[in-house]
Short mmCIF file of C-alpha atoms in Angstrom, two decimals:
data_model
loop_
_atom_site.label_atom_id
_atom_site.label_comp_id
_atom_site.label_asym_id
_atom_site.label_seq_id
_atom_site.Cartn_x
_atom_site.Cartn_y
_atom_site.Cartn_z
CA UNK V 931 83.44 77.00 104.88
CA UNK V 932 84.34 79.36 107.76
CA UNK V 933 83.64 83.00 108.70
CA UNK V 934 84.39 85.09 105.85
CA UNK V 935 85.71 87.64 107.57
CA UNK V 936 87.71 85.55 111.11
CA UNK V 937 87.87 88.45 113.76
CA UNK V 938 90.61 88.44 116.80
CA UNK V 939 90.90 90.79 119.51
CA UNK V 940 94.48 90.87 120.82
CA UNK V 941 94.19 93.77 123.38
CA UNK V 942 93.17 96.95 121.82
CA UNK V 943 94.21 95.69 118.41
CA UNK V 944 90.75 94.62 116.28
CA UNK V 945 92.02 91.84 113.83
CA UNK V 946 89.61 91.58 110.87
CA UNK V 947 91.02 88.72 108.39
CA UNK V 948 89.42 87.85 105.09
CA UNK V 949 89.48 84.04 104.62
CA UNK V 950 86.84 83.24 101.81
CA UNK V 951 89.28 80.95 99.30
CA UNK V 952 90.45 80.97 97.06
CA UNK V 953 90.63 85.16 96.26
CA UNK V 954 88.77 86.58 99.02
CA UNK V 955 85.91 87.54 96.99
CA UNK V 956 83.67 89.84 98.68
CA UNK V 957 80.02 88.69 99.15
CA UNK V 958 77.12 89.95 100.61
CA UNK V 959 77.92 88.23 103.94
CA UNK V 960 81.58 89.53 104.16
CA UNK V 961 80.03 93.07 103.82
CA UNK V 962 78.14 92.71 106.52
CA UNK V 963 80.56 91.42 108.72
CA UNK V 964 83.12 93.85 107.93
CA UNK V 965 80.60 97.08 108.34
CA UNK V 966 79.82 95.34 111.43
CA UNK V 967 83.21 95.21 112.53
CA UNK V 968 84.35 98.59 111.46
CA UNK V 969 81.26 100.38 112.87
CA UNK V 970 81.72 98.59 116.46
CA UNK V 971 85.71 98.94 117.24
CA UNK V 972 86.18 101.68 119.78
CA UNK V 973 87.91 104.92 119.16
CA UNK V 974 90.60 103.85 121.79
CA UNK V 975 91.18 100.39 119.27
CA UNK V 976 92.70 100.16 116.25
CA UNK V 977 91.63 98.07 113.25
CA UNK V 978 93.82 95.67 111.07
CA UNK V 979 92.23 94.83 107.70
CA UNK V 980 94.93 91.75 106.39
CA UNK V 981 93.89 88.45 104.36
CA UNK V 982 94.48 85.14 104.82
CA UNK V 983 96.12 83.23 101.37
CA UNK V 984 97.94 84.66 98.34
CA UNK V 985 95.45 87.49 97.31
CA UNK V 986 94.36 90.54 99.42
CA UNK V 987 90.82 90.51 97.77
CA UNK V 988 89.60 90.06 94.05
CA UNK V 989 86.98 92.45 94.84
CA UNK V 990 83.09 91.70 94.38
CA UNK V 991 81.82 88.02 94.17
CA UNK V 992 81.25 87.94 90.44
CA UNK V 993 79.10 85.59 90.90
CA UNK V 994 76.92 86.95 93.26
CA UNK V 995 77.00 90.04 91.27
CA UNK V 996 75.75 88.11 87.87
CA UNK V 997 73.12 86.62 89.74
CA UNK V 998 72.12 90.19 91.36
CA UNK V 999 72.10 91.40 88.23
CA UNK V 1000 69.90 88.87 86.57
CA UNK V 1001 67.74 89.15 89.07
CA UNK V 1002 66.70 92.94 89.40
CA UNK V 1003 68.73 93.17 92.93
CA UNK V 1004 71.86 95.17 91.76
CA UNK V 1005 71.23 98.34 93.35
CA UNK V 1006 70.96 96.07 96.58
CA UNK V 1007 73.57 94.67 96.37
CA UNK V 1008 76.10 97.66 95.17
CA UNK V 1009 74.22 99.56 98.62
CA UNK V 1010 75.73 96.59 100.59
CA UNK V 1011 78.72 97.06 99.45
CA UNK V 1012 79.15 100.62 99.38
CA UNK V 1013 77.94 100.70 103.22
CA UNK V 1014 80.85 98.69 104.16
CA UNK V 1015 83.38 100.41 102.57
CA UNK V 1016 81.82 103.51 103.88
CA UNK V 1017 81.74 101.64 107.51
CA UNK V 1018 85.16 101.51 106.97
CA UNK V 1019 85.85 105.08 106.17
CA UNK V 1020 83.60 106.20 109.35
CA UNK V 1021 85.61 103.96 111.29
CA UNK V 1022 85.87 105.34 115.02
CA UNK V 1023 89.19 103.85 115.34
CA UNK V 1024 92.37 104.07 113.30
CA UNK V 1025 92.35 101.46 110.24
CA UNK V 1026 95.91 99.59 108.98
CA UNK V 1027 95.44 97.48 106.05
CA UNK V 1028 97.87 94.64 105.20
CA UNK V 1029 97.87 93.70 101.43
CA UNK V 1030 99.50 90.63 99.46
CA UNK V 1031 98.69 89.85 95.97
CA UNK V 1032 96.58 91.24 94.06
CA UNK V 1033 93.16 94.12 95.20
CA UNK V 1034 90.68 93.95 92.68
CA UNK V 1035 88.09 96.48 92.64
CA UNK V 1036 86.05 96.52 95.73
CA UNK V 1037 88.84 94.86 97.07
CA UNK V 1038 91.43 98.05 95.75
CA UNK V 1039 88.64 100.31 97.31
CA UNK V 1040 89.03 98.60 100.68
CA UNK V 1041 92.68 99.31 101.15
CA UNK V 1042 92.23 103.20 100.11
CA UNK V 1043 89.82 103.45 102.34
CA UNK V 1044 92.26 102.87 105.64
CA UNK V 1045 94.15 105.03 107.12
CA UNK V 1046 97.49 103.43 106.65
CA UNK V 1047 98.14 100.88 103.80
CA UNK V 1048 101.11 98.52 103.87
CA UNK V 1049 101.74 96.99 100.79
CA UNK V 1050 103.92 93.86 100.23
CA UNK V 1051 106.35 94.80 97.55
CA UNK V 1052 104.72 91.97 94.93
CA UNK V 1053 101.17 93.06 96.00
CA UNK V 1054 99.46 95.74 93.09
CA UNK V 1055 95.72 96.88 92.53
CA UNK V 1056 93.58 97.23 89.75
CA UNK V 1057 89.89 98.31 89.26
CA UNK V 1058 88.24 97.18 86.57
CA UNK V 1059 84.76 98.44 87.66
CA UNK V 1060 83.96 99.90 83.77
CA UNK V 1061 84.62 96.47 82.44
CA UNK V 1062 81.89 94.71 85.20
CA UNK V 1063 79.38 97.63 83.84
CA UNK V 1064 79.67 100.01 87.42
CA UNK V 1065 80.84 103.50 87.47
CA UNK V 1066 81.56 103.98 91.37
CA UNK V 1067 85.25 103.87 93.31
CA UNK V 1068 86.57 107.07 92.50
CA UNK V 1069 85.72 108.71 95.77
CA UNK V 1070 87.35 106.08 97.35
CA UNK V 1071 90.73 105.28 95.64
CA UNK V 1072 91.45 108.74 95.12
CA UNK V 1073 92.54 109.00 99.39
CA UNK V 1074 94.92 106.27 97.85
CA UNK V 1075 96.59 107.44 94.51
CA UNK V 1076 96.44 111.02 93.34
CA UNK V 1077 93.34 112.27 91.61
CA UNK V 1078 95.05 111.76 87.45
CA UNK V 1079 95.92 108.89 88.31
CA UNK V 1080 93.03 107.33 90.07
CA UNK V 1081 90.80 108.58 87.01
CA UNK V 1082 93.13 106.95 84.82
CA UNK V 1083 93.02 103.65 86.70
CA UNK V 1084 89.06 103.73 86.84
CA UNK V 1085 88.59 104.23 82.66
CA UNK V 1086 91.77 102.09 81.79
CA UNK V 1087 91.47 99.24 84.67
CA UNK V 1088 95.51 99.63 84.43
CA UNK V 1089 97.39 97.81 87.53
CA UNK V 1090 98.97 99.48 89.60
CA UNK V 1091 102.11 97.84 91.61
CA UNK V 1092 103.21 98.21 95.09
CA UNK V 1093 106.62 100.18 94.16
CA UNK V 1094 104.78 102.61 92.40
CA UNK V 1095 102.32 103.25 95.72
CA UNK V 1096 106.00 103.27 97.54
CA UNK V 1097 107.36 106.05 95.29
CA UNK V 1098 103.98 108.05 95.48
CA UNK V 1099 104.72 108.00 99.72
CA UNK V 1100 100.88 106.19 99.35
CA UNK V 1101 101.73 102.97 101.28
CA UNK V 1102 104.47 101.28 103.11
CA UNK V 1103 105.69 98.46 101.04
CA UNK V 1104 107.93 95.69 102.38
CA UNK V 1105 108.99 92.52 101.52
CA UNK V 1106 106.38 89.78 101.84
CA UNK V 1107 107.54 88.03 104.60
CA UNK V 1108 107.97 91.15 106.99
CA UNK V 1109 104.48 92.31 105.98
CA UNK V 1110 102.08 91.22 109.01
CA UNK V 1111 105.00 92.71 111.29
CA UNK V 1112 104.99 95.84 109.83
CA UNK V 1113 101.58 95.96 109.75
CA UNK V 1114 100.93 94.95 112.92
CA UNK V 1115 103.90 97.27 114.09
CA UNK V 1116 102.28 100.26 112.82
CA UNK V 1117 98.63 99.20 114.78
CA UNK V 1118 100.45 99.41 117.78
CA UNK V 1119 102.53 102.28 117.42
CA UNK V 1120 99.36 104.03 116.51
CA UNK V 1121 97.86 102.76 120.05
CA UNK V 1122 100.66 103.85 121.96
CA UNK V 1123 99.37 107.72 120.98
CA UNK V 1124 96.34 109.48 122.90
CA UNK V 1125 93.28 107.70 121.54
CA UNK V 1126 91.23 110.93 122.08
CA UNK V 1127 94.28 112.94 119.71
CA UNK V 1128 94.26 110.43 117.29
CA UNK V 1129 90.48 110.69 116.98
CA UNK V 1130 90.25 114.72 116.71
CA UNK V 1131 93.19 114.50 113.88
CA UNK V 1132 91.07 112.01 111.87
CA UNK V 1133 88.25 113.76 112.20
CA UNK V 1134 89.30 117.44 111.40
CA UNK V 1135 92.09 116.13 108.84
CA UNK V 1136 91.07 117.86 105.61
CA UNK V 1137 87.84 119.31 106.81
CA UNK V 1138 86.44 115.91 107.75
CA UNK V 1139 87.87 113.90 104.75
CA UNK V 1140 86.87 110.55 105.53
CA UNK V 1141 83.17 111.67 106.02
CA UNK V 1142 83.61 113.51 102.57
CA UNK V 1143 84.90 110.36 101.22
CA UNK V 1144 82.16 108.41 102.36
CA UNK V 1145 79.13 110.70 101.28
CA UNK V 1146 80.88 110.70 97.88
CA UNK V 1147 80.82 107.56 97.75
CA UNK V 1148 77.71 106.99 98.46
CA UNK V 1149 76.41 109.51 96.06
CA UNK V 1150 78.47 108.01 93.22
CA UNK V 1151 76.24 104.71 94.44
CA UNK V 1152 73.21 106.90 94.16
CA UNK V 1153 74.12 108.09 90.55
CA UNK V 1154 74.83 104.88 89.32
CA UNK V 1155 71.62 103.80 90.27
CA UNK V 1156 69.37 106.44 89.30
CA UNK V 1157 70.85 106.45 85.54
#
């Protein structure tokens, strides 16, 4: 198997591509990676979060997570996760995500947490963290979907498709085929603006709402944990 997470740099354009088959589960090593990436692309860059196959992301290795569980290293391995997404959200650069198919849970998390979602128009979400015995996310998805309705996707795991994201002005949602060139489109429009505007705008933005975003995260992490 591959890289996890393949990385290009075309120019200024960071290309970070999941490729773990057949879903794109995320596991401890993609994590990494992808905090990696996100925490290193320069403020005059911009990052593109896409997927290689038919699914954006099914969200945490379930796996991995069973086997965390059973062995006492849970809180480990939710802190992994939670760091990337929060690597994400701290991104110095502007962050486009491309999504196709389905984004499961940490997966669903990952798109809210860029600054500009396109969605292919057969592409929908769901988080079923209640059902996989985890309480975090909200923090996350609600910079994606209103606040009623992100609670109501957390407790009901409820999908959520692409042309209702479209009539909520929450994502750009195409047809599947024009998807990476939309995507990719709307990376380099946002490089064609003043890097150091861009930068002040998501910083100030709602009193620093990414950084909110990410310390709530992290302290829904922290609650989880210390139940």
């Amino acid at each position: 198997m591959g890289e996890p997470l393949r990385v290009r740099r075309e120019g200024a354009l960071v290309r970070a591509t999941l490729d773990r088959p057949p879903v794109n589960a995320l596991d401890s090593g993609t994590y990494r990676r992808l905090g990696e990436v996100a925490a290193g692309t320069r403020p005059e860059e911009c990052l593109l979060i896409d997927a290689a196959g038919r699914a954006f992301s099914a969200g945490q290795d379930l796996r991995e997570h069973e086997r965390a569980t059973a062995d006492g290293r849970l809180g480990e391995s939710l802190t992994e996760g939670a760091g990337a997404l929060a690597a994400v959200l701290r991104c110095p650069a502007p962050v486009v995500v491309a999504v196709q198919g389905p984004a499961i849970g940490a997966g669903a998390l990952l798109a809210a947490a860029a600054d500009v979602a396109v969605f292919a128009d057969d592409a929908w979400l769901r988080v079923p963290e209640l059902d996989v015995g985890v309480t975090v996310g909200y923090a996350v998805l609600s910079r994606l979907l209103p606040p009623p309705m992100a609670r109501r996707a957390l407790l009901t795991s409820e999908r959520v498709e692409a042309p209702v994201l479209d009539r909520l002005g929450a994502a750009v949602v195409v047809p599947p085929a024009d998807l990476a060139e939309v995507a990719t489109g709307l990376a380099t429009g946002l490089l064609g603006k003043p890097s150091g505007m861009v930068a002040l705008a998501r910083r100030s933005w709602g009193g620093g709402e990414r950084e909110l975003a990410a310390r709530a995260y992290e302290a829904e992490v922290r609650d989880f944990l210390a139940r």
